[in-house]
Structures are given as C-alpha cells and as structure tokens.
PDB file of C-alpha atoms in Angstrom:
ATOM      1  CA  MET A   1     -26.081   4.993  -0.783  1.00  0.00           C
ATOM      2  CA  ARG A   2     -22.715   3.581  -1.971  1.00  0.00           C
ATOM      3  CA  ARG A   3     -24.015   5.493  -5.377  1.00  0.00           C
ATOM      4  CA  GLN A   4     -24.493   8.938  -3.496  1.00  0.00           C
ATOM      5  CA  ILE A   5     -21.386   8.436  -1.810  1.00  0.00           C
ATOM      6  CA  TYR A   6     -19.479   7.713  -5.118  1.00  0.00           C
ATOM      7  CA  TRP A   7     -21.491  10.460  -6.735  1.00  0.00           C
ATOM      8  CA  ALA A   8     -20.813  12.951  -4.304  1.00  0.00           C
ATOM      9  CA  VAL A   9     -17.125  12.176  -4.129  1.00  0.00           C
ATOM     10  CA  CYS A  10     -16.796  12.650  -8.007  1.00  0.00           C
ATOM     11  CA  GLY A  11     -18.373  16.285  -7.677  1.00  0.00           C
ATOM     12  CA  ILE A  12     -15.769  17.241  -5.065  1.00  0.00           C
ATOM     13  CA  ALA A  13     -13.124  16.356  -7.472  1.00  0.00           C
ATOM     14  CA  VAL A  14     -14.360  18.528 -10.228  1.00  0.00           C
ATOM     15  CA  LEU A  15     -15.213  21.550  -7.431  1.00  0.00           C
ATOM     16  CA  ALA A  16     -11.634  20.417  -6.539  1.00  0.00           C
ATOM     17  CA  ALA A  17     -10.260  20.424  -9.874  1.00  0.00           C
ATOM     18  CA  TRP A  18     -11.779  23.782 -11.449  1.00  0.00           C
ATOM     19  CA  GLY A  19     -11.009  25.493  -7.421  1.00  0.00           C
ATOM     20  CA  ALA A  20      -7.366  24.715  -8.741  1.00  0.00           C
ATOM     21  CA  VAL A  21      -7.773  26.109 -12.181  1.00  0.00           C
ATOM     22  CA  LEU A  22      -9.258  29.512 -10.762  1.00  0.00           C
ATOM     23  CA  GLY A  23      -6.866  29.938  -7.776  1.00  0.00           C
ATOM     24  CA  PHE A  24      -9.210  28.746  -5.236  1.00  0.00           C
ATOM     25  CA  GLY A  25      -6.193  26.542  -3.797  1.00  0.00           C
ATOM     26  CA  GLY A  26      -6.594  28.586   0.411  1.00  0.00           C
ATOM     27  CA  PRO A  27      -3.439  30.847   1.891  1.00  0.00           C
ATOM     28  CA  GLY A  28      -0.584  31.964  -0.234  1.00  0.00           C
ATOM     29  CA  THR A  29       0.097  31.240  -4.214  1.00  0.00           C
ATOM     30  CA  GLU A  30       1.271  27.786  -4.098  1.00  0.00           C
ATOM     31  CA  PRO A  31      -0.419  24.582  -2.661  1.00  0.00           C
ATOM     32  CA  GLU A  32       1.488  22.795   0.016  1.00  0.00           C
ATOM     33  CA  ASP A  33       3.213  19.693  -1.523  1.00  0.00           C
ATOM     34  CA  LYS A  34       1.721  16.987   0.818  1.00  0.00           C
ATOM     35  CA  ALA A  35       3.730  14.057  -0.759  1.00  0.00           C
ATOM     36  CA  ALA A  36       6.756  16.173   0.374  1.00  0.00           C
ATOM     37  CA  ARG A  37       5.739  16.849   3.856  1.00  0.00           C
ATOM     38  CA  GLU A  38       4.220  13.030   4.280  1.00  0.00           C
ATOM     39  CA  GLY A  39       6.970  11.328   2.600  1.00  0.00           C
ATOM     40  CA  PHE A  40       6.548   8.280   0.217  1.00  0.00           C
ATOM     41  CA  GLY A  41       6.242   4.582   1.129  1.00  0.00           C
ATOM     42  CA  MET A  42       8.221   2.066  -0.496  1.00  0.00           C
ATOM     43  CA  PHE A  43       7.573  -1.544  -1.265  1.00  0.00           C
ATOM     44  CA  SER A  44      10.729  -4.100  -0.947  1.00  0.00           C
ATOM     45  CA  TRP A  45      10.296  -7.861  -2.074  1.00  0.00           C
ATOM     46  CA  ASP A  46      14.216  -8.892  -1.513  1.00  0.00           C
ATOM     47  CA  GLU A  47      15.714  -9.610   1.543  1.00  0.00           C
ATOM     48  CA  GLY A  48      19.195  -8.925   0.237  1.00  0.00           C
ATOM     49  CA  VAL A  49      18.754  -5.333   1.275  1.00  0.00           C
ATOM     50  CA  LEU A  50      19.388  -6.132   4.497  1.00  0.00           C
ATOM     51  CA  GLU A  51      23.016  -7.127   4.261  1.00  0.00           C
ATOM     52  CA  PRO A  52      25.007  -3.888   5.268  1.00  0.00           C
ATOM     53  CA  GLU A  53      25.924  -2.593   1.932  1.00  0.00           C
ATOM     54  CA  GLU A  54      22.916  -3.183   0.486  1.00  0.00           C
ATOM     55  CA  THR A  55      21.067  -1.301   3.661  1.00  0.00           C
ATOM     56  CA  GLN A  56      23.261   1.544   2.706  1.00  0.00           C
ATOM     57  CA  THR A  57      22.085   1.830  -0.849  1.00  0.00           C
ATOM     58  CA  LEU A  58      18.359   1.274  -0.130  1.00  0.00           C
ATOM     59  CA  SER A  59      19.094   4.285   2.483  1.00  0.00           C
ATOM     60  CA  ASP A  60      20.614   6.475  -0.233  1.00  0.00           C
ATOM     61  CA  VAL A  61      17.765   5.980  -2.491  1.00  0.00           C
ATOM     62  CA  ALA A  62      15.470   5.973   0.316  1.00  0.00           C
ATOM     63  CA  LYS A  63      17.314   9.743   0.799  1.00  0.00           C
ATOM     64  CA  LYS A  64      16.877  10.688  -2.719  1.00  0.00           C
ATOM     65  CA  ALA A  65      13.140   9.837  -3.375  1.00  0.00           C
ATOM     66  CA  ASP A  66      11.952  11.110   0.206  1.00  0.00           C
ATOM     67  CA  VAL A  67      10.970   7.453   1.337  1.00  0.00           C
ATOM     68  CA  THR A  68       9.656   7.502   5.154  1.00  0.00           C
ATOM     69  CA  THR A  69       7.848   4.133   5.093  1.00  0.00           C
ATOM     70  CA  ILE A  70       9.465   0.963   3.823  1.00  0.00           C
ATOM     71  CA  TYR A  71       7.003  -2.547   3.300  1.00  0.00           C
ATOM     72  CA  GLN A  72       9.800  -5.063   3.959  1.00  0.00           C
ATOM     73  CA  GLN A  73       9.338  -8.444   3.425  1.00  0.00           C
ATOM     74  CA  PHE A  74      11.196 -10.616   6.097  1.00  0.00           C
ATOM     75  CA  SER A  75      11.281 -14.430   6.197  1.00  0.00           C
ATOM     76  CA  ARG A  76      10.697 -16.334   9.662  1.00  0.00           C
ATOM     77  CA  GLU A  77      14.260 -17.174   9.828  1.00  0.00           C
ATOM     78  CA  CYS A  78      15.352 -13.144   8.996  1.00  0.00           C
ATOM     79  CA  LEU A  79      12.966 -12.242  12.127  1.00  0.00           C
ATOM     80  CA  GLU A  80      14.489 -14.753  14.406  1.00  0.00           C
ATOM     81  CA  GLY A  81      18.324 -13.528  13.334  1.00  0.00           C
ATOM     82  CA  GLU A  82      19.892 -10.283  14.543  1.00  0.00           C
ATOM     83  CA  LYS A  83      19.851  -9.019  10.402  1.00  0.00           C
ATOM     84  CA  CYS A  84      16.286  -7.849  10.716  1.00  0.00           C
ATOM     85  CA  GLY A  85      16.878  -5.745  14.096  1.00  0.00           C
ATOM     86  CA  ASP A  86      20.530  -4.437  12.304  1.00  0.00           C
ATOM     87  CA  PHE A  87      18.204  -2.774   9.807  1.00  0.00           C
ATOM     88  CA  VAL A  88      15.091  -1.895  11.024  1.00  0.00           C
ATOM     89  CA  MET A  89      17.206   0.146  13.497  1.00  0.00           C
ATOM     90  CA  LYS A  90      19.189   1.802  10.665  1.00  0.00           C
ATOM     91  CA  MET A  91      16.210   2.637   9.026  1.00  0.00           C
ATOM     92  CA  GLU A  92      15.173   4.258  12.283  1.00  0.00           C
ATOM     93  CA  GLU A  93      18.178   6.233  12.382  1.00  0.00           C
ATOM     94  CA  THR A  94      17.665   7.749   9.305  1.00  0.00           C
ATOM     95  CA  GLY A  95      13.807   8.626  10.414  1.00  0.00           C
ATOM     96  CA  ILE A  96      12.109   5.460   8.087  1.00  0.00           C
ATOM     97  CA  GLU A  97       9.474   3.593   9.749  1.00  0.00           C
ATOM     98  CA  VAL A  98       9.253   0.138   8.604  1.00  0.00           C
ATOM     99  CA  LEU A  99       6.234  -2.210   7.878  1.00  0.00           C
ATOM    100  CA  ALA A 100       6.163  -6.224   7.369  1.00  0.00           C
ATOM    101  CA  LEU A 101       5.171  -7.069   3.872  1.00  0.00           C
ATOM    102  CA  MET A 102       3.374 -10.207   3.819  1.00  0.00           C
ATOM    103  CA  GLY A 103       0.661 -12.211   2.148  1.00  0.00           C
ATOM    104  CA  LYS A 104      -0.184 -14.920  -0.486  1.00  0.00           C
ATOM    105  CA  ALA A 105      -3.251 -15.385  -2.472  1.00  0.00           C
ATOM    106  CA  GLU A 106      -4.219 -18.730  -0.933  1.00  0.00           C
ATOM    107  CA  TRP A 107      -4.321 -17.277   2.317  1.00  0.00           C
ATOM    108  CA  ALA A 108      -7.675 -15.798   1.019  1.00  0.00           C
ATOM    109  CA  TYR A 109      -8.758 -19.208   1.744  1.00  0.00           C
ATOM    110  CA  GLU A 110      -8.639 -19.172   5.569  1.00  0.00           C
ATOM    111  CA  ARG A 111     -11.404 -17.512   7.497  1.00  0.00           C
ATOM    112  CA  ASP A 112      -9.615 -18.020  10.530  1.00  0.00           C
ATOM    113  CA  ALA A 113      -6.673 -15.866   9.407  1.00  0.00           C
ATOM    114  CA  GLY A 114      -4.149 -18.938  10.334  1.00  0.00           C
ATOM    115  CA  THR A 115      -1.109 -18.749   7.921  1.00  0.00           C
ATOM    116  CA  LEU A 116      -1.335 -14.795   8.219  1.00  0.00           C
ATOM    117  CA  ILE A 117      -1.879 -14.525  12.342  1.00  0.00           C
ATOM    118  CA  GLU A 118       1.062 -17.130  12.478  1.00  0.00           C
ATOM    119  CA  GLU A 119       3.215 -15.017  10.507  1.00  0.00           C
ATOM    120  CA  MET A 120       2.448 -11.336  12.206  1.00  0.00           C
ATOM    121  CA  ARG A 121       3.365 -13.469  15.233  1.00  0.00           C
ATOM    122  CA  TYR A 122       6.634 -13.760  14.416  1.00  0.00           C
ATOM    123  CA  VAL A 123       6.795  -9.949  13.984  1.00  0.00           C
ATOM    124  CA  ALA A 124       4.680  -9.703  16.984  1.00  0.00           C
ATOM    125  CA  GLU A 125       7.766 -11.465  18.910  1.00  0.00           C
ATOM    126  CA  TYR A 126      10.485 -10.050  16.941  1.00  0.00           C
ATOM    127  CA  ASN A 127       9.221  -6.643  18.956  1.00  0.00           C
ATOM    128  CA  GLU A 128       8.940  -8.377  21.739  1.00  0.00           C
ATOM    129  CA  ARG A 129      12.624  -8.635  22.049  1.00  0.00           C
ATOM    130  CA  HIS A 130      13.059  -5.198  20.410  1.00  0.00           C
ATOM    131  CA  ARG A 131      10.934  -2.813  22.810  1.00  0.00           C
ATOM    132  CA  ASP A 132      13.598   0.027  23.116  1.00  0.00           C
ATOM    133  CA  ARG A 133      14.857   0.617  19.613  1.00  0.00           C
ATOM    134  CA  GLY A 134      14.178  -1.219  16.124  1.00  0.00           C
ATOM    135  CA  ARG A 135      10.812  -2.396  16.302  1.00  0.00           C
ATOM    136  CA  ILE A 136       8.207  -3.133  13.531  1.00  0.00           C
ATOM    137  CA  GLN A 137       5.441  -0.173  13.232  1.00  0.00           C
ATOM    138  CA  GLY A 138       2.968  -2.842  11.376  1.00  0.00           C
ATOM    139  CA  VAL A 139       2.419  -4.838   8.492  1.00  0.00           C
ATOM    140  CA  MET A 140       1.562  -4.753   5.061  1.00  0.00           C
ATOM    141  CA  VAL A 141      -0.675  -7.783   3.815  1.00  0.00           C
ATOM    142  CA  ASP A 142      -0.687  -8.348  -0.025  1.00  0.00           C
ATOM    143  CA  VAL A 143      -3.477 -10.852  -0.006  1.00  0.00           C
ATOM    144  CA  GLU A 144      -4.604 -11.730  -4.192  1.00  0.00           C
ATOM    145  CA  PRO A 145      -8.135 -13.745  -4.037  1.00  0.00           C
ATOM    146  CA  TYR A 146      -8.241 -12.456  -7.479  1.00  0.00           C
ATOM    147  CA  LEU A 147      -5.668 -14.698  -8.587  1.00  0.00           C
ATOM    148  CA  LEU A 148      -7.392 -17.688  -7.297  1.00  0.00           C
ATOM    149  CA  ASP A 149      -9.715 -20.063  -9.929  1.00  0.00           C
ATOM    150  CA  GLU A 150     -12.918 -19.205  -7.793  1.00  0.00           C
ATOM    151  CA  TRP A 151     -12.407 -15.782  -8.869  1.00  0.00           C
ATOM    152  CA  ASP A 152     -13.365 -16.674 -12.618  1.00  0.00           C
ATOM    153  CA  GLU A 153     -15.856 -19.496 -11.676  1.00  0.00           C
ATOM    154  CA  GLY A 154     -19.082 -16.936 -11.548  1.00  0.00           C
ATOM    155  CA  SER A 155     -20.612 -14.527  -9.023  1.00  0.00           C
ATOM    156  CA  GLU A 156     -21.798 -17.310  -6.395  1.00  0.00           C
ATOM    157  CA  LYS A 157     -17.817 -18.778  -6.200  1.00  0.00           C
ATOM    158  CA  ARG A 158     -16.281 -15.608  -6.266  1.00  0.00           C
ATOM    159  CA  GLY A 159     -18.899 -13.837  -3.367  1.00  0.00           C
ATOM    160  CA  GLU A 160     -17.954 -16.837  -1.244  1.00  0.00           C
ATOM    161  CA  LEU A 161     -14.036 -16.649  -1.977  1.00  0.00           C
ATOM    162  CA  MET A 162     -14.382 -13.041  -0.854  1.00  0.00           C
ATOM    163  CA  ALA A 163     -16.584 -13.340   2.351  1.00  0.00           C
ATOM    164  CA  GLY A 164     -14.008 -16.033   3.668  1.00  0.00           C
ATOM    165  CA  TYR A 165     -10.903 -13.151   2.397  1.00  0.00           C
ATOM    166  CA  VAL A 166     -12.461 -10.092   4.660  1.00  0.00           C
ATOM    167  CA  ALA A 167     -13.583 -12.514   7.274  1.00  0.00           C
ATOM    168  CA  SER A 168      -9.520 -13.072   7.236  1.00  0.00           C
ATOM    169  CA  MET A 169      -8.302 -10.035   7.082  1.00  0.00           C
ATOM    170  CA  GLU A 170     -11.173  -8.694   9.803  1.00  0.00           C
ATOM    171  CA  ARG A 171      -9.703 -11.634  11.971  1.00  0.00           C
ATOM    172  CA  ALA A 172      -6.120 -10.939  10.976  1.00  0.00           C
ATOM    173  CA  CYS A 173      -6.494  -7.026  11.591  1.00  0.00           C
ATOM    174  CA  ALA A 174      -7.864  -7.421  15.325  1.00  0.00           C
ATOM    175  CA  TYR A 175      -4.931  -9.829  16.405  1.00  0.00           C
ATOM    176  CA  ALA A 176      -2.485  -6.651  15.108  1.00  0.00           C
ATOM    177  CA  SER A 177      -4.425  -4.270  17.096  1.00  0.00           C
ATOM    178  CA  GLU A 178      -3.923  -6.616  20.382  1.00  0.00           C
ATOM    179  CA  LYS A 179      -0.532  -6.546  19.392  1.00  0.00           C
ATOM    180  CA  GLY A 180       0.326  -3.095  18.569  1.00  0.00           C
ATOM    181  CA  LEU A 181       0.955  -3.138  14.670  1.00  0.00           C
ATOM    182  CA  LYS A 182      -0.528  -1.092  12.238  1.00  0.00           C
ATOM    183  CA  PHE A 183      -2.610  -3.423   9.712  1.00  0.00           C
ATOM    184  CA  LEU A 184      -2.639  -2.107   6.001  1.00  0.00           C
ATOM    185  CA  VAL A 185      -4.115  -4.172   3.060  1.00  0.00           C
ATOM    186  CA  CYS A 186      -2.895  -3.992  -0.425  1.00  0.00           C
ATOM    187  CA  ILE A 187      -5.889  -4.129  -2.756  1.00  0.00           C
ATOM    188  CA  PRO A 188      -6.376  -3.722  -6.602  1.00  0.00           C
ATOM    189  CA  THR A 189      -8.474  -0.604  -7.671  1.00  0.00           C
ATOM    190  CA  PHE A 190     -11.387  -2.796  -9.019  1.00  0.00           C
ATOM    191  CA  TYR A 191     -13.519  -4.052  -6.343  1.00  0.00           C
ATOM    192  CA  ASP A 192     -15.308  -1.209  -6.195  1.00  0.00           C
ATOM    193  CA  ALA A 193     -17.121  -2.669  -9.635  1.00  0.00           C
ATOM    194  CA  THR A 194     -16.834  -6.518  -8.867  1.00  0.00           C
ATOM    195  CA  ASN A 195     -17.478  -6.451  -4.757  1.00  0.00           C
ATOM    196  CA  VAL A 196     -18.211  -3.467  -3.359  1.00  0.00           C
ATOM    197  CA  ASP A 197     -19.684  -4.577  -0.265  1.00  0.00           C
ATOM    198  CA  ILE A 198     -16.971  -6.476   0.342  1.00  0.00           C
ATOM    199  CA  LEU A 199     -14.675  -3.427  -0.277  1.00  0.00           C
ATOM    200  CA  GLU A 200     -16.640  -1.257   2.385  1.00  0.00           C
ATOM    201  CA  ARG A 201     -16.539  -4.286   4.800  1.00  0.00           C
ATOM    202  CA  LEU A 202     -13.340  -4.483   4.190  1.00  0.00           C
ATOM    203  CA  ILE A 203     -12.131  -0.776   4.779  1.00  0.00           C
ATOM    204  CA  ALA A 204     -14.793  -0.179   7.373  1.00  0.00           C
ATOM    205  CA  TYR A 205     -13.951  -3.484   9.772  1.00  0.00           C
ATOM    206  CA  GLY A 206     -10.833  -5.515   8.333  1.00  0.00           C
ATOM    207  CA  CYS A 207      -8.026  -2.619   8.305  1.00  0.00           C
ATOM    208  CA  ASP A 208      -6.066   0.501   9.492  1.00  0.00           C
ATOM    209  CA  GLY A 209      -5.265   1.504   5.934  1.00  0.00           C
ATOM    210  CA  VAL A 210      -5.808   0.556   2.422  1.00  0.00           C
ATOM    211  CA  ALA A 211      -3.030   0.590   0.008  1.00  0.00           C
ATOM    212  CA  VAL A 212      -4.514   1.007  -3.869  1.00  0.00           C
ATOM    213  CA  MET A 213      -2.505  -0.165  -6.694  1.00  0.00           C
ATOM    214  CA  ASN A 214      -2.407   2.666  -9.087  1.00  0.00           C
ATOM    215  CA  TYR A 215      -2.928   1.011 -12.762  1.00  0.00           C
ATOM    216  CA  ASN A 216      -4.219   3.846 -15.022  1.00  0.00           C
ATOM    217  CA  ARG A 217      -2.493   6.867 -15.325  1.00  0.00           C
ATOM    218  CA  LYS A 218      -5.677   8.439 -17.389  1.00  0.00           C
ATOM    219  CA  ASP A 219      -7.909   8.066 -14.457  1.00  0.00           C
ATOM    220  CA  GLU A 220      -5.975   7.995 -11.027  1.00  0.00           C
ATOM    221  CA  TYR A 221      -8.793   9.636  -9.159  1.00  0.00           C
ATOM    222  CA  GLY A 222     -11.506   8.057 -10.473  1.00  0.00           C
ATOM    223  CA  GLN A 223     -10.380   4.578 -10.113  1.00  0.00           C
ATOM    224  CA  MET A 224      -9.724   5.205  -5.857  1.00  0.00           C
ATOM    225  CA  ALA A 225     -12.631   7.635  -5.494  1.00  0.00           C
ATOM    226  CA  MET A 226     -14.438   4.896  -3.717  1.00  0.00           C
ATOM    227  CA  GLU A 227     -12.031   3.742  -1.890  1.00  0.00           C
ATOM    228  CA  ALA A 228     -11.192   7.114  -0.808  1.00  0.00           C
ATOM    229  CA  GLY A 229     -14.464   7.404   0.033  1.00  0.00           C
ATOM    230  CA  PHE A 230     -14.869   4.878   2.382  1.00  0.00           C
ATOM    231  CA  ALA A 231     -11.483   5.602   3.567  1.00  0.00           C
ATOM    232  CA  ARG A 232     -12.994   9.254   4.884  1.00  0.00           C
ATOM    233  CA  GLU A 233     -16.194   7.611   5.839  1.00  0.00           C
ATOM    234  CA  TYR A 234     -14.639   5.886   8.304  1.00  0.00           C
ATOM    235  CA  ASP A 235     -11.174   7.354   8.977  1.00  0.00           C
ATOM    236  CA  LYS A 236      -8.466   5.126   7.600  1.00  0.00           C
ATOM    237  CA  GLU A 237      -5.393   5.805   6.072  1.00  0.00           C
ATOM    238  CA  ILE A 238      -5.254   5.303   1.978  1.00  0.00           C
ATOM    239  CA  VAL A 239      -2.462   4.677   0.184  1.00  0.00           C
ATOM    240  CA  CYS A 240      -1.856   5.309  -3.405  1.00  0.00           C
ATOM    241  CA  VAL A 241       0.481   2.749  -4.969  1.00  0.00           C
ATOM    242  CA  TYR A 242       2.497   4.085  -8.470  1.00  0.00           C
ATOM    243  CA  GLU A 243       3.781   0.967 -10.444  1.00  0.00           C
ATOM    244  CA  LEU A 244       7.503   1.566 -11.825  1.00  0.00           C
ATOM    245  CA  GLN A 245       8.363  -1.644 -13.363  1.00  0.00           C
ATOM    246  CA  ARG A 246       8.728  -1.385 -17.234  1.00  0.00           C
ATOM    247  CA  PRO A 247       6.034  -2.159 -19.591  1.00  0.00           C
ATOM    248  CA  GLY A 248       6.143  -5.534 -20.375  1.00  0.00           C
ATOM    249  CA  LYS A 249       7.069  -6.794 -17.527  1.00  0.00           C
ATOM    250  CA  HIS A 250       4.297  -8.832 -15.558  1.00  0.00           C
ATOM    251  CA  GLN A 251       2.034  -7.899 -18.274  1.00  0.00           C
ATOM    252  CA  LEU A 252       1.764  -4.342 -17.710  1.00  0.00           C
ATOM    253  CA  GLU A 253       1.381  -1.638 -20.348  1.00  0.00           C
ATOM    254  CA  GLU A 254       2.217   2.143 -20.598  1.00  0.00           C
ATOM    255  CA  ILE A 255      -0.645   3.097 -19.226  1.00  0.00           C
ATOM    256  CA  ASN A 256      -0.035   1.386 -16.082  1.00  0.00           C
ATOM    257  CA  THR A 257       3.365   2.569 -14.951  1.00  0.00           C
ATOM    258  CA  TYR A 258       5.768   5.626 -14.015  1.00  0.00           C
ATOM    259  CA  ALA A 259       8.662   3.992 -15.869  1.00  0.00           C
ATOM    260  CA  ASN A 260       9.055   6.015 -19.146  1.00  0.00           C
ATOM    261  CA  GLU A 261       7.012   9.305 -17.666  1.00  0.00           C
ATOM    262  CA  GLY A 262       9.735   9.376 -14.301  1.00  0.00           C
ATOM    263  CA  LEU A 263       9.571  10.325 -11.222  1.00  0.00           C
ATOM    264  CA  GLU A 264       8.839  14.200 -12.214  1.00  0.00           C
ATOM    265  CA  ALA A 265       5.423  13.238 -13.597  1.00  0.00           C
ATOM    266  CA  LEU A 266       4.544  10.911 -10.360  1.00  0.00           C
ATOM    267  CA  ARG A 267       4.915  13.911  -8.022  1.00  0.00           C
ATOM    268  CA  GLN A 268       3.024  15.889 -10.095  1.00  0.00           C
ATOM    269  CA  SER A 269       0.413  12.957 -10.024  1.00  0.00           C
ATOM    270  CA  ALA A 270       0.932  13.114  -6.038  1.00  0.00           C
ATOM    271  CA  TRP A 271       0.536  16.490  -5.721  1.00  0.00           C
ATOM    272  CA  ARG A 272      -3.091  16.583  -8.074  1.00  0.00           C
ATOM    273  CA  LEU A 273      -4.391  13.679  -6.382  1.00  0.00           C
ATOM    274  CA  GLY A 274      -3.709  15.466  -2.822  1.00  0.00           C
ATOM    275  CA  ARG A 275      -5.622  18.666  -4.095  1.00  0.00           C
ATOM    276  CA  GLN A 276      -8.421  16.674  -5.309  1.00  0.00           C
ATOM    277  CA  PHE A 277      -9.174  14.515  -2.524  1.00  0.00           C
ATOM    278  CA  GLY A 278      -8.292  16.624   0.018  1.00  0.00           C
ATOM    279  CA  TYR A 279      -7.856  14.020   2.535  1.00  0.00           C
ATOM    280  CA  ASP A 280      -5.641  14.399   5.490  1.00  0.00           C
ATOM    281  CA  ARG A 281      -4.896  10.545   5.523  1.00  0.00           C
ATOM    282  CA  LEU A 282      -3.817   9.838   2.155  1.00  0.00           C
ATOM    283  CA  ARG A 283      -0.306   8.656   1.521  1.00  0.00           C
ATOM    284  CA  PHE A 284       1.548   7.908  -1.419  1.00  0.00           C
ATOM    285  CA  ALA A 285       4.065   4.880  -2.152  1.00  0.00           C
ATOM    286  CA  TYR A 286       6.285   3.179  -5.108  1.00  0.00           C
ATOM    287  CA  HIS A 287       6.115  -0.396  -6.305  1.00  0.00           C
ATOM    288  CA  TYR A 288       9.018  -0.982  -5.871  1.00  0.00           C
ATOM    289  CA  TYR A 289      12.775  -0.650  -4.579  1.00  0.00           C
ATOM    290  CA  LYS A 290      14.496  -2.306  -7.452  1.00  0.00           C
ATOM    291  CA  PRO A 291      12.762  -0.158 -10.438  1.00  0.00           C
ATOM    292  CA  LEU A 292      13.059   3.038  -8.123  1.00  0.00           C
ATOM    293  CA  LYS A 293      16.821   2.376  -7.841  1.00  0.00           C
ATOM    294  CA  GLU A 294      16.665   1.702 -11.257  1.00  0.00           C
ATOM    295  CA  LEU A 295      14.858   5.348 -12.242  1.00  0.00           C
ATOM    296  CA  LEU A 296      17.400   7.039  -9.985  1.00  0.00           C
ATOM    297  CA  GLU A 297      20.541   5.929 -11.060  1.00  0.00           C
ATOM    298  CA  LYS A 298      19.553   7.004 -15.041  1.00  0.00           C
ATOM    299  CA  LYS A 299      19.653  11.023 -13.767  1.00  0.00           C
TER     300      LYS A 299
END
C-alpha cells in the first residue's frame, strides 16, 4: 500500500513537471508564488535575539526574507521572565507568529514524553500569562533519535528506539492539543527508507505537521515525496526546510546547502516544489537565522 502511495505521488510529480513545461499551469500566464504568499519559517537557536537591539535586527532580516513564522528556542528562565513576552509581542506586531523550538536526542528514550511535556508546560504557563497579547502559537520539536547509539546497533535495536520515539511524540502531541499549541516535529529525509511504518504513524498520530530537512538539492522532490504523501493523506502540514550553513560546517557538503547558491535559487526551488506537490499545506523555512542574516548582508 505504501509503495503504491509512493509511486502514485511520483507519477503526480512527473505530470506536474510536464504540465509546467507545456504551460498547463491553470488560469493566468504565471503560476502563483505560494512561498511569497505564505511567507517562510525561520529557525533561531540563540536567545541573544531577545535583546531589544538584536530583536530589531532580526525583524529587519525577517522582513527582507519574507519570514512570517519563527521557531525560537527559549530557556525556562526566559519563559518565566519579561524578555520572552517582549520579543513575542514585537514579532506579533510585525505579523510574525512564534513557535517555541525545543528538543534533545535523548528525549527519544522517554516513551512517556516526560521531559518534552515538562518543557511544553512552561510554554503553556507562559501563554496563560499572555492571553491577550504575545502568545506562543505552538512548538517545533527537534528530537534526533538517529544520533543515539541504538540507531547503529541493528534493526531490532533501532526499531525499539523508534517505537519509543513515536510513542513519545504521540503523547506530547496530545498534551499540546490540550493546551492549544500547534505541534510540529522536525525530521530527516531518510525515515521512509529506514522506518517507513514509524514515519507514517508519526505523521498520522504524532504531530500536526512535519518539518523535513532538505539536504539534497539534486532530488528535492524525491527525498520528501513519501512524507508529503502521508501529510496529504492525513491532512497535516509539511515544511520543507532549506539549509543555509556553509559547506564544511557539521559535515555539510555543497549539495546539502543553499549557502553558495543564494536566496534567489532557494526561492525558485520553493516555487518549483509548490508546483510539483500541489499541496496547500506545504510550507518552507530557512535553517537558520544566523546564516540567513549573513547571506543578506552580502547583497
């Protein structure tokens, strides 16, 4: 069944590509630029941007890069203090929604999602204090079980690890729903090749959407075709995340990043993928603020 879904999606891609070549793009002479209409997401790991001067710089970068959603990491201390509220309200004033970015690989061991739920509780308590203004809209969860030892210890150990991981995401997603928080999960592109049952279960029951790390410019459609197929089947959001860090960092190669290709090439990719997938819940995002800022400064 899953293979049929996969090849059906691939068939749609071929038809969409030929449709674009032959001009079957629907009404009008130019297709709608969905990325421009919806805006981009942006990951931000540094709490330094919560300082007033840095917040203004981030706002300027966001405006230039059409950012409408920020996935920002917050410490517990920050969520309990005033800087977080000031930052979120500033973003709100400029039309940008904020989700809390969080996650560690070790959280995959916790089938009950204990630590993740505890971290989300701080977000929920923050929202209780900011009901009228400055509300955090949800969470972006970045838990990477493939960094743990069990991933390389054979299929049985990996299967146990991933079963625990998806159980954790299901519990956390249920908690997020209770608290009125959107629950997005950041994933790599290879779960369809290594854990397809887990991938389907995760998208079906463990999230409101997935953010897929785009690490191969030669096959941007193919590497997330199955994820997009499951997202469409279960009516979930899917975010294509573009890497902007320079080759050489974190073992990145030229093919993994748009650092040297530039933002115009990235935008063309988003336009093309929007046409190929034809899914209205497809979104795009930058990884992450610092290299995005550096790219804009070079213009």
